[in-house]
Short mmCIF file of C-alpha atoms in Angstrom, two decimals:
data_model
loop_
_atom_site.label_atom_id
_atom_site.label_comp_id
_atom_site.label_asym_id
_atom_site.label_seq_id
_atom_site.Cartn_x
_atom_site.Cartn_y
_atom_site.Cartn_z
CA MET A 1 55.83 -40.89 -43.82
CA SER A 2 56.99 -44.00 -43.70
CA LEU A 3 56.99 -45.50 -39.95
CA ASN A 4 58.94 -48.76 -39.23
CA ARG A 5 61.03 -49.65 -42.31
CA SER A 6 61.54 -52.32 -43.94
CA TYR A 7 60.05 -54.07 -40.38
CA ARG A 8 59.25 -57.51 -42.04
CA LEU A 9 62.50 -58.06 -43.40
CA ARG A 10 64.27 -56.63 -40.86
CA LYS A 11 62.96 -59.31 -38.39
CA ALA A 12 63.28 -62.03 -41.14
CA LEU A 13 67.20 -61.80 -40.75
CA LEU A 14 66.53 -63.19 -37.14
CA TRP A 15 65.61 -66.36 -39.08
CA ALA A 16 68.60 -66.33 -41.51
CA PRO A 17 70.61 -68.58 -39.20
CA LEU A 18 67.69 -71.49 -39.17
CA LEU A 19 66.75 -71.01 -42.65
CA PHE A 20 69.69 -71.66 -44.44
CA SER A 21 70.96 -73.70 -42.13
CA TRP A 22 74.00 -71.36 -40.83
CA LYS A 23 75.68 -71.70 -43.85
CA THR A 24 77.21 -68.58 -45.41
CA LEU A 25 75.34 -66.48 -48.14
CA ALA A 26 77.23 -66.54 -50.93
CA VAL A 27 74.39 -64.68 -53.05
CA SER A 28 74.00 -61.07 -54.14
CA GLU A 29 71.98 -59.08 -51.55
CA SER A 30 68.83 -58.72 -54.27
CA THR A 31 68.94 -62.28 -54.60
CA PHE A 32 68.90 -62.75 -50.60
CA VAL A 33 66.22 -60.46 -50.35
CA GLY A 34 63.77 -62.37 -53.23
CA GLU A 35 64.42 -65.48 -51.23
CA LEU A 36 63.77 -64.07 -47.75
CA VAL A 37 60.57 -62.51 -49.39
CA ASP A 38 59.46 -65.98 -50.88
CA VAL A 39 60.02 -68.09 -47.85
CA PHE A 40 58.52 -65.58 -45.56
CA GLY A 41 55.44 -67.34 -45.37
CA LYS A 42 57.93 -70.57 -44.10
CA ILE A 43 59.67 -69.16 -41.82
CA PHE A 44 57.91 -70.05 -38.80
CA GLU A 45 58.09 -73.86 -39.68
CA LEU A 46 61.47 -74.06 -37.33
CA PRO A 47 63.47 -77.49 -37.79
CA THR A 48 63.37 -79.62 -34.89
CA THR A 49 66.18 -78.68 -32.50
CA SER A 50 68.30 -81.69 -31.60
CA GLU A 51 69.09 -79.44 -28.20
CA PRO A 52 67.57 -81.47 -25.55
CA ASP A 53 64.94 -79.86 -23.51
CA THR A 54 66.83 -78.94 -19.96
CA VAL A 55 64.09 -77.03 -18.53
CA SER A 56 64.63 -77.92 -14.92
CA SER A 57 62.27 -80.42 -13.03
CA GLY A 58 61.11 -78.16 -10.48
CA ASN A 59 59.50 -76.13 -13.17
CA VAL A 60 56.96 -78.75 -14.71
CA THR A 61 55.94 -79.56 -11.29
CA LEU A 62 53.50 -76.85 -9.74
CA GLY A 63 55.35 -74.32 -7.65
CA ASN A 64 58.12 -74.98 -5.09
CA THR A 65 60.97 -73.93 -7.72
CA THR A 66 64.06 -72.02 -5.77
CA GLN A 67 67.33 -71.27 -6.53
CA ALA A 68 69.05 -69.11 -4.54
CA VAL A 69 71.74 -67.08 -6.32
CA THR A 70 74.06 -65.33 -3.71
CA GLY A 71 76.90 -62.43 -3.72
CA THR A 72 79.89 -64.52 -4.54
CA GLY A 73 77.83 -68.09 -5.60
CA THR A 74 78.08 -67.05 -9.85
CA ALA A 75 80.73 -64.27 -9.18
CA ALA A 76 83.46 -63.71 -11.94
CA PRO A 77 86.66 -66.14 -11.53
CA ALA A 78 88.91 -64.06 -9.01
CA THR A 79 91.66 -63.77 -11.72
CA VAL A 80 89.73 -61.22 -13.44
CA ASP A 81 91.84 -58.10 -14.01
CA ALA A 82 90.37 -55.75 -11.26
CA SER A 83 90.65 -52.87 -13.77
CA TYR A 84 88.47 -54.87 -16.50
CA THR A 85 84.92 -52.72 -17.12
CA PRO A 86 82.95 -54.78 -19.24
CA LEU A 87 80.10 -52.19 -21.41
CA VAL A 88 76.55 -52.38 -21.23
CA ILE A 89 74.87 -51.10 -24.62
CA ALA A 90 70.97 -51.34 -24.98
CA HIS A 91 69.28 -51.44 -28.35
CA HIS A 92 67.49 -48.64 -29.62
CA ILE A 93 65.38 -48.71 -32.31
CA VAL A 94 65.39 -45.11 -33.98
CA GLY A 95 62.58 -46.73 -36.38
CA ASN A 96 60.24 -46.01 -33.64
CA THR A 97 61.03 -42.88 -32.77
CA TYR A 98 59.07 -40.70 -35.26
CA ASN A 99 57.19 -38.91 -32.43
CA TYR A 100 60.32 -37.91 -30.29
CA SER A 101 61.79 -34.83 -29.28
CA VAL A 102 65.24 -33.78 -27.56
CA SER A 103 63.45 -34.21 -24.10
CA ASN A 104 61.93 -37.94 -25.28
CA TRP A 105 65.53 -38.44 -25.82
CA ALA A 106 66.88 -37.40 -22.88
CA THR A 107 64.15 -38.90 -20.56
CA ASP A 108 65.55 -42.39 -22.42
CA ILE A 109 69.00 -41.31 -21.32
CA SER A 110 68.70 -40.31 -18.06
CA LEU A 111 66.93 -43.43 -17.27
CA ALA A 112 69.12 -45.74 -19.04
CA ALA A 113 72.39 -43.95 -17.05
CA ALA A 114 70.73 -44.27 -13.68
CA LYS A 115 70.55 -47.89 -14.19
CA GLY A 116 73.94 -48.94 -15.26
CA VAL A 117 73.56 -48.60 -18.98
CA ASP A 118 76.97 -47.19 -20.74
CA ALA A 119 74.96 -46.88 -24.31
CA PHE A 120 72.18 -46.60 -26.75
CA ALA A 121 73.06 -48.60 -29.88
CA LEU A 122 70.84 -46.65 -32.51
CA ASN A 123 69.83 -48.56 -34.95
CA VAL A 124 69.25 -46.66 -38.00
CA GLY A 125 67.74 -47.05 -41.09
CA VAL A 126 66.55 -45.74 -44.51
CA ASP A 127 63.80 -42.95 -43.48
CA SER A 128 64.26 -39.83 -44.22
CA TRP A 129 63.28 -38.18 -41.13
CA GLU A 130 66.01 -40.36 -38.92
CA PRO A 131 69.02 -38.39 -39.48
CA GLY A 132 67.07 -35.70 -37.42
CA GLN A 133 67.02 -38.44 -34.57
CA ILE A 134 70.00 -39.14 -34.57
CA ALA A 135 70.86 -35.56 -34.02
CA ASN A 136 68.27 -35.00 -31.63
CA ALA A 137 69.90 -37.92 -29.37
CA TYR A 138 73.28 -36.71 -29.84
CA LYS A 139 72.25 -33.44 -28.74
CA ALA A 140 70.22 -34.72 -25.72
CA ALA A 141 73.36 -37.09 -24.79
CA GLN A 142 75.43 -34.06 -24.53
CA ASN A 143 73.07 -32.18 -22.73
CA TYR A 144 73.16 -35.32 -19.95
CA GLY A 145 77.15 -35.10 -19.87
CA SER A 146 79.67 -36.88 -21.81
CA THR A 147 79.34 -39.85 -19.30
CA PHE A 148 76.76 -41.63 -21.67
CA LYS A 149 77.36 -42.53 -25.39
CA LEU A 150 76.11 -43.42 -28.29
CA PHE A 151 77.05 -45.68 -31.21
CA LEU A 152 75.17 -46.30 -34.54
CA SER A 153 73.68 -50.06 -35.57
CA PHE A 154 73.00 -49.57 -39.21
CA ASP A 155 70.24 -51.51 -40.01
CA MET A 156 71.21 -53.54 -43.11
CA GLY A 157 67.50 -54.68 -43.45
CA SER A 158 66.37 -51.43 -44.27
CA LEU A 159 70.05 -49.83 -45.79
CA PRO A 160 70.72 -50.69 -49.10
CA CYS A 161 74.31 -52.12 -49.88
CA THR A 162 74.58 -53.05 -53.02
CA THR A 163 75.88 -50.34 -54.77
CA SER A 164 79.75 -48.30 -53.78
CA SER A 165 77.73 -45.14 -53.94
CA ASN A 166 75.27 -47.08 -50.61
CA SER A 167 78.58 -46.24 -48.81
CA ALA A 168 78.45 -42.76 -48.53
CA LEU A 169 75.37 -42.98 -46.31
CA LEU A 170 77.28 -45.05 -43.93
CA ARG A 171 80.38 -43.24 -43.96
CA ASN A 172 78.93 -39.64 -43.33
CA TYR A 173 77.29 -40.76 -40.04
CA ILE A 174 80.81 -41.68 -38.98
CA THR A 175 82.24 -38.40 -40.18
CA THR A 176 79.45 -36.33 -38.74
CA TYR A 177 79.84 -38.21 -35.16
CA GLU A 178 83.45 -38.99 -35.11
CA ASN A 179 84.31 -36.18 -32.72
CA HIS A 180 80.99 -35.57 -30.82
CA PRO A 181 81.94 -35.98 -26.85
CA ASN A 182 79.24 -38.59 -26.69
CA GLN A 183 80.23 -40.66 -29.42
CA MET A 184 81.23 -43.94 -27.83
CA LYS A 185 84.83 -44.99 -28.84
CA PHE A 186 86.91 -48.39 -28.16
CA ASN A 187 90.72 -48.20 -28.32
CA GLY A 188 90.48 -44.34 -29.79
CA SER A 189 87.94 -45.68 -32.65
CA VAL A 190 84.86 -44.81 -33.47
CA PHE A 191 82.70 -47.74 -32.19
CA ALA A 192 79.81 -48.97 -34.89
CA SER A 193 77.80 -51.92 -35.24
CA THR A 194 74.85 -53.27 -37.39
CA PHE A 195 71.71 -55.61 -37.73
CA ALA A 196 72.82 -58.09 -40.52
CA GLY A 197 74.90 -56.82 -43.06
CA GLU A 198 76.48 -60.23 -44.01
CA SER A 199 75.10 -59.93 -47.76
CA CYS A 200 76.53 -56.58 -48.49
CA LYS A 201 79.11 -56.10 -50.99
CA PHE A 202 78.81 -52.50 -51.40
CA GLY A 203 79.63 -53.36 -55.01
CA ALA A 204 82.72 -55.59 -54.28
CA SER A 205 84.02 -58.43 -54.95
CA THR A 206 83.05 -59.76 -51.05
CA VAL A 207 81.23 -58.84 -48.26
CA ASN A 208 84.50 -58.55 -46.48
CA GLN A 209 85.94 -56.00 -49.42
CA GLY A 210 82.73 -54.19 -49.70
CA TRP A 211 82.81 -53.56 -45.97
CA ILE A 212 86.57 -52.59 -45.57
CA ASN A 213 85.76 -50.09 -48.58
CA THR A 214 82.94 -48.89 -46.41
CA LEU A 215 84.07 -48.04 -43.09
CA LYS A 216 87.92 -48.95 -43.18
CA THR A 217 89.63 -47.16 -46.13
CA ASN A 218 90.69 -43.17 -46.07
CA LEU A 219 87.80 -42.96 -42.98
CA THR A 220 88.76 -42.23 -39.33
CA PRO A 221 89.42 -45.65 -37.44
CA VAL A 222 86.41 -47.49 -36.96
CA TYR A 223 86.25 -50.15 -34.70
CA PHE A 224 83.53 -52.09 -36.18
CA VAL A 225 81.49 -54.98 -34.26
CA PRO A 226 78.73 -56.05 -36.64
CA SER A 227 75.80 -59.05 -35.98
CA PHE A 228 76.23 -60.96 -39.28
CA PHE A 229 74.02 -63.50 -39.17
CA VAL A 230 76.67 -66.36 -40.53
CA ASP A 231 78.54 -69.64 -39.24
CA PRO A 232 80.40 -68.53 -36.80
CA ALA A 233 83.03 -70.91 -38.06
CA THR A 234 83.03 -68.56 -41.02
CA LEU A 235 84.44 -65.64 -38.55
CA ASN A 236 87.87 -65.69 -39.56
CA THR A 237 87.18 -64.40 -43.07
CA TYR A 238 85.64 -61.53 -41.97
CA THR A 239 88.82 -59.32 -41.59
CA VAL A 240 86.71 -56.29 -41.75
CA MET A 241 85.59 -57.28 -38.15
CA ASP A 242 87.21 -55.62 -34.76
CA GLY A 243 84.57 -58.15 -32.97
CA ALA A 244 81.54 -59.53 -33.58
CA PHE A 245 77.67 -59.06 -31.85
CA ASN A 246 75.99 -62.77 -31.49
CA TRP A 247 72.06 -61.54 -31.57
CA ASN A 248 70.71 -64.54 -31.14
CA SER A 249 72.86 -65.38 -27.67
CA GLY A 250 69.94 -63.43 -26.30
CA TRP A 251 66.88 -66.25 -26.17
CA PRO A 252 67.35 -70.05 -26.95
CA MET A 253 66.89 -70.64 -29.94
CA GLY A 254 64.50 -73.58 -29.41
CA ASN A 255 62.45 -75.19 -26.69
CA TYR A 256 65.53 -75.03 -23.58
CA ASP A 257 66.81 -73.05 -21.26
CA THR A 258 69.15 -70.66 -22.03
CA ASN A 259 73.17 -71.10 -21.93
CA PHE A 260 76.45 -70.29 -22.66
CA THR A 261 77.05 -72.42 -25.70
CA THR A 262 76.49 -70.30 -28.96
CA ASP A 263 78.42 -67.39 -27.23
CA GLN A 264 81.82 -69.65 -26.55
CA THR A 265 81.06 -71.03 -30.27
CA TYR A 266 81.67 -66.90 -31.42
CA LEU A 267 84.53 -67.27 -29.10
CA ASN A 268 86.24 -69.95 -30.51
CA ASN A 269 86.27 -68.39 -33.50
CA LEU A 270 87.05 -64.66 -32.93
CA GLY A 271 90.57 -65.20 -31.70
CA ASN A 272 91.54 -62.04 -30.04
CA ARG A 273 88.91 -60.03 -31.57
CA SER A 274 86.45 -58.32 -29.08
CA TYR A 275 82.86 -60.23 -28.43
CA MET A 276 79.28 -58.91 -27.76
CA GLY A 277 77.12 -60.85 -26.25
CA ALA A 278 73.16 -60.38 -25.99
CA VAL A 279 70.55 -60.26 -23.40
CA SER A 280 67.35 -60.10 -23.98
CA PRO A 281 63.92 -60.56 -21.45
CA TRP A 282 61.84 -62.08 -23.43
CA PHE A 283 60.14 -62.32 -27.33
CA PHE A 284 56.79 -62.73 -28.79
CA THR A 285 55.49 -60.99 -32.18
CA HIS A 286 51.89 -61.04 -33.26
CA TYR A 287 51.66 -59.70 -36.93
CA GLY A 288 49.29 -61.43 -38.81
CA PRO A 289 49.11 -62.42 -42.70
CA LYS A 290 47.55 -58.86 -43.23
CA SER A 291 49.83 -56.93 -41.71
CA TYR A 292 54.01 -58.07 -41.22
CA ASN A 293 52.93 -61.42 -41.26
CA LYS A 294 55.44 -62.39 -38.24
CA ASN A 295 54.05 -64.41 -35.45
CA PHE A 296 56.02 -66.37 -33.07
CA ILE A 297 57.75 -66.89 -29.34
CA TYR A 298 61.28 -67.13 -28.63
CA ARG A 299 61.64 -69.27 -25.26
CA GLY A 300 61.54 -66.86 -22.07
CA ASP A 301 60.70 -69.32 -18.91
CA ASP A 302 62.73 -70.24 -16.50
CA TRP A 303 63.50 -66.43 -15.79
CA LEU A 304 65.31 -66.01 -19.15
CA PHE A 305 66.32 -62.39 -18.36
CA ALA A 306 67.57 -63.19 -14.79
CA GLU A 307 69.54 -66.35 -16.37
CA ARG A 308 70.58 -64.95 -19.10
CA TRP A 309 72.60 -61.79 -17.29
CA GLU A 310 74.08 -64.45 -14.46
CA LEU A 311 75.73 -66.32 -17.36
CA LEU A 312 77.39 -62.87 -19.05
CA ILE A 313 78.16 -62.06 -15.71
CA ALA A 314 79.98 -65.93 -14.91
CA ASN A 315 81.50 -65.30 -17.96
CA ARG A 316 82.76 -61.79 -17.90
CA ASN A 317 86.39 -62.04 -18.39
CA LYS A 318 85.01 -62.96 -22.02
CA VAL A 319 82.34 -60.41 -22.38
CA PRO A 320 83.90 -56.95 -22.79
CA PHE A 321 80.45 -56.23 -24.27
CA ALA A 322 76.70 -56.93 -23.35
CA GLN A 323 74.22 -55.68 -25.50
CA VAL A 324 70.05 -55.43 -24.38
CA ILE A 325 67.58 -56.22 -26.44
CA SER A 326 66.26 -53.64 -26.50
CA TRP A 327 65.43 -50.78 -24.74
CA ASN A 328 62.11 -49.67 -27.26
CA ASP A 329 61.34 -52.68 -29.66
CA TYR A 330 57.47 -52.86 -29.06
CA GLY A 331 56.71 -54.89 -31.82
CA GLU A 332 59.06 -57.98 -30.49
CA SER A 333 57.85 -57.14 -26.85
CA HIS A 334 61.14 -56.97 -25.42
CA TYR A 335 61.35 -53.74 -24.75
CA ILE A 336 62.42 -52.66 -20.88
CA GLY A 337 62.06 -48.72 -21.40
CA PRO A 338 58.77 -46.51 -21.31
CA VAL A 339 56.65 -46.77 -24.09
CA GLN A 340 56.91 -43.11 -25.21
CA GLY A 341 57.86 -43.90 -29.17
CA VAL A 342 55.34 -44.70 -31.99
CA GLN A 343 54.61 -48.57 -31.99
CA PRO A 344 54.81 -50.34 -35.15
CA MET A 345 50.98 -51.45 -34.98
CA SER A 346 51.80 -53.15 -31.78
CA GLN A 347 49.35 -52.01 -29.04
CA SER A 348 46.89 -54.57 -29.06
CA TRP A 349 49.73 -56.66 -27.53
CA VAL A 350 51.81 -53.62 -25.65
CA ASN A 351 49.39 -51.66 -24.22
CA GLY A 352 48.77 -52.22 -20.39
CA PHE A 353 52.07 -54.14 -20.26
CA ASP A 354 54.60 -51.77 -19.23
CA HIS A 355 58.08 -53.39 -18.76
CA GLN A 356 60.20 -51.30 -16.97
CA GLY A 357 59.99 -53.35 -13.95
CA TRP A 358 62.98 -55.02 -15.10
CA LEU A 359 64.98 -51.96 -15.13
CA ASP A 360 65.86 -52.20 -11.24
CA LEU A 361 66.53 -55.96 -11.55
CA MET A 362 68.91 -55.05 -14.68
CA GLN A 363 70.10 -52.26 -12.54
CA TYR A 364 71.47 -55.19 -10.00
CA TYR A 365 72.89 -57.67 -12.46
CA ILE A 366 74.56 -54.91 -14.55
CA SER A 367 76.20 -54.17 -11.01
CA ALA A 368 77.83 -57.51 -10.78
CA PHE A 369 78.62 -57.57 -14.57
CA LYS A 370 80.79 -54.75 -14.34
CA THR A 371 82.36 -55.24 -10.81
CA GLY A 372 83.12 -59.21 -10.88
CA SER A 373 80.54 -58.97 -7.24
CA TYR A 374 76.69 -59.37 -6.48
CA PRO A 375 76.49 -55.90 -4.54
CA THR A 376 74.88 -56.19 -0.89
CA VAL A 377 71.31 -55.69 -1.15
CA THR A 378 70.25 -52.75 0.95
CA LYS A 379 66.47 -52.92 0.21
CA ASP A 380 63.86 -55.82 -0.01
CA LYS A 381 62.33 -55.86 -3.49
CA ILE A 382 60.20 -58.48 -5.66
CA PHE A 383 60.17 -58.79 -9.28
CA LEU A 384 57.00 -60.90 -10.80
CA TRP A 385 56.56 -61.74 -14.47
CA GLY A 386 54.87 -64.05 -16.93
CA ARG A 387 51.66 -64.14 -18.89
CA LEU A 388 48.24 -63.35 -18.22
CA TYR A 389 46.48 -66.34 -20.05
CA PRO A 390 47.12 -70.08 -20.44
CA ALA A 391 49.76 -70.94 -23.58
CA ALA A 392 47.06 -73.60 -24.35
CA ALA A 393 43.78 -71.23 -24.20
CA THR A 394 41.66 -70.18 -27.51
CA SER A 395 40.14 -66.84 -28.19
CA LYS A 396 38.79 -64.94 -30.76
CA ASP A 397 41.67 -62.96 -32.22
CA PRO A 398 42.01 -63.46 -35.80
CA VAL A 399 45.79 -63.57 -35.64
CA ALA A 400 46.54 -67.26 -34.67
CA LYS A 401 48.53 -68.18 -31.49
CA PRO A 402 52.19 -67.53 -31.92
CA THR A 403 54.33 -70.55 -33.83
CA ASN A 404 55.91 -72.11 -30.60
CA TRP A 405 53.20 -70.98 -28.27
CA GLN A 406 53.87 -75.01 -26.83
CA TRP A 407 57.79 -73.84 -25.83
CA THR A 408 55.81 -71.72 -23.04
CA GLN A 409 54.62 -72.44 -19.30
CA ASP A 410 51.97 -71.07 -17.18
CA TYR A 411 54.44 -69.48 -14.84
CA VAL A 412 54.84 -66.72 -12.44
CA TRP A 413 58.74 -66.02 -12.80
CA GLY A 414 59.50 -64.38 -9.55
CA VAL A 415 62.91 -62.94 -8.07
CA PHE A 416 63.61 -61.54 -4.81
CA LEU A 417 66.21 -59.57 -3.62
CA LEU A 418 66.88 -59.39 0.39
CA THR A 419 68.18 -58.03 2.58
CA SER A 420 68.93 -60.98 5.02
CA PRO A 421 67.02 -64.05 5.09
CA ALA A 422 63.50 -64.78 5.11
CA GLN A 423 60.27 -67.02 4.20
CA VAL A 424 58.80 -65.49 1.00
CA GLN A 425 56.11 -67.26 -0.70
CA ILE A 426 54.01 -66.24 -4.21
CA THR A 427 50.51 -66.87 -3.99
CA CYS A 428 47.82 -66.45 -6.68
CA GLY A 429 44.26 -67.86 -5.49
CA THR A 430 44.86 -71.52 -3.72
CA ALA A 431 47.91 -72.21 -5.39
CA SER A 432 51.10 -70.76 -3.59
CA THR A 433 54.57 -71.61 -2.86
CA ARG A 434 56.93 -70.75 -0.29
CA ALA A 435 60.51 -70.90 0.30
CA SER A 436 63.29 -70.15 2.92
CA LEU A 437 65.84 -67.63 0.94
CA PRO A 438 69.22 -66.48 2.10
CA ALA A 439 70.42 -62.24 1.88
CA GLY A 440 71.14 -61.64 -1.65
CA LEU A 441 69.18 -62.91 -4.96
CA SER A 442 67.19 -65.73 -5.15
CA LYS A 443 64.41 -67.48 -7.44
CA ILE A 444 61.01 -69.00 -7.38
CA SER A 445 58.15 -69.96 -9.54
CA LEU A 446 54.84 -70.73 -9.06
CA GLY A 447 52.64 -72.67 -11.78
CA LEU A 448 49.10 -71.57 -12.80
CA THR A 449 45.97 -73.87 -13.38
CA ALA A 450 42.76 -71.12 -12.17
CA ALA A 451 41.93 -67.87 -12.77
CA CYS A 452 43.72 -66.14 -10.19
CA SER A 453 45.50 -62.59 -8.92
CA VAL A 454 48.91 -63.07 -8.37
CA SER A 455 50.90 -61.59 -5.41
CA ALA A 456 54.15 -62.39 -3.32
CA SER A 457 54.96 -61.88 0.59
CA ILE A 458 58.19 -61.86 2.26
CA MET A 459 57.74 -62.97 6.05
CA ARG A 460 60.41 -62.36 8.86
CA GLY A 461 59.09 -63.56 12.04
CA ALA A 462 55.70 -61.50 12.46
CA ASN A 463 56.40 -58.91 10.07
CA THR A 464 55.31 -59.93 6.59
CA ASN A 465 55.34 -57.26 3.37
CA THR A 466 52.87 -58.09 0.54
CA PHE A 467 53.56 -57.35 -2.52
CA ALA A 468 50.00 -57.42 -4.80
CA PRO A 469 50.57 -55.61 -8.41
CA LYS A 470 47.31 -53.80 -9.43
CA ASN A 471 46.33 -56.16 -12.47
CA TYR A 472 47.91 -59.16 -12.26
CA ASN A 473 45.50 -61.26 -13.25
CA PHE A 474 45.81 -64.78 -14.63
CA ASN A 475 42.48 -65.24 -16.83
CA LEU A 476 41.36 -68.57 -18.81
CA LYS A 477 39.51 -67.13 -21.26
CA PRO A 478 41.89 -64.66 -23.34
CA PRO A 479 40.70 -61.80 -25.07
CA SER A 480 43.47 -62.47 -27.71
CA ASN A 481 46.26 -64.41 -28.39
CA ASN A 482 48.38 -62.43 -26.52
CA PHE A 483 51.78 -63.66 -25.47
CA ASN A 484 53.73 -60.64 -24.11
CA ALA A 485 54.75 -60.60 -20.54
CA PHE A 486 53.02 -58.74 -17.59
CA VAL A 487 55.69 -57.58 -15.37
CA ALA A 488 55.80 -55.92 -12.10
CA ALA A 489 58.17 -54.98 -9.19
CA SER A 490 57.56 -53.30 -5.68
CA THR A 491 58.82 -50.14 -4.68
#
């Protein structure tokens, strides 16, 4: 059994834009892989970013930070065609589903569909058992109904792509499911994507020709929107692409707040081709030198998940596809679905950290993304998340604190959905912050300095509703260097 195949390489590719300064990689795949292995021990020494730290001053001071987002405040421009409906996709790691049955797939599909997700991108690699799980996923989707779609996202950190014969597996996946009722199609063509693949030539003279031979020659029409880690200025050289998926747009690549800058750079270079933006709630991975040797964070502060969705909503007329990273990538702590798969040795930072509280919040944003208007709140809801231990604290963990740990602050990040104006409060021990907020969605945060238990309240006149999530306890003495997010949502 080969669980979590090529995990180190697959995730090292996330760093390719930084390692090679976003230069187009004009080397063979074998050379590229060799270079990645050689530098892997150094990938966590990020170059200093020249982009300014745009953390709001309110987050630097203890508590008292509010940001209201009302139903019309960040909706898409009124000029958007009413018939335009962007699609929401969730990235599903098939490599973490070795233990799945059709029933497990059915659970994931039903839950995702209920929150407004249109499709799963099935991240598939080289393991011999994965085609069976792909078949299970399509069977479960068919049992659910034709409204939920699936498509293949070829994991080119795992799949070989040096010779023309390596094309056969990818082409077989396309032909096997091209007529399946749950196969996602766009403009009548089979939709397909990748993780990486910018060095794949499949025996051809160029990467572009290699992919043309693989997915565009003597095959049913394929609408190809890959995630190539290349300089966006070179996108015009990849004529095989019908669009591009900007994987690293889901999180800031430095110590600054999320923004739409990289999205716009892609858009400027895509012409009339489709753009797929990423959205992600968190990023923390904690593998030591004796395992995958991958231990770092991306910045998740300032309500990353919420603010990223708001950016996509505000620019929805430019973004026909939004892909959530991820449904089940436990190793990188950005999973939002139930933890029912096989973990890639991530139990020490995943167990006890259920992230499904983000799903209802995502549902609210998905509605706005698809329609262009934030929906009316029909039930008060509170969403709270944050780390359970101070970033600067030390522990006996044999694996060091993650690289870039200084990029995160000790805060509770709160989002309130209110049916009508109310006073709200977040409390942890003697620390608290209170604000008068309007109906709709608002954000408020609380800085933490002492051991305490987190709670939040909604107050209208003499009526107070308090949410005190079980186990949301800030502890000054961490048992390990766990930078995963604790997520809670009121019922």
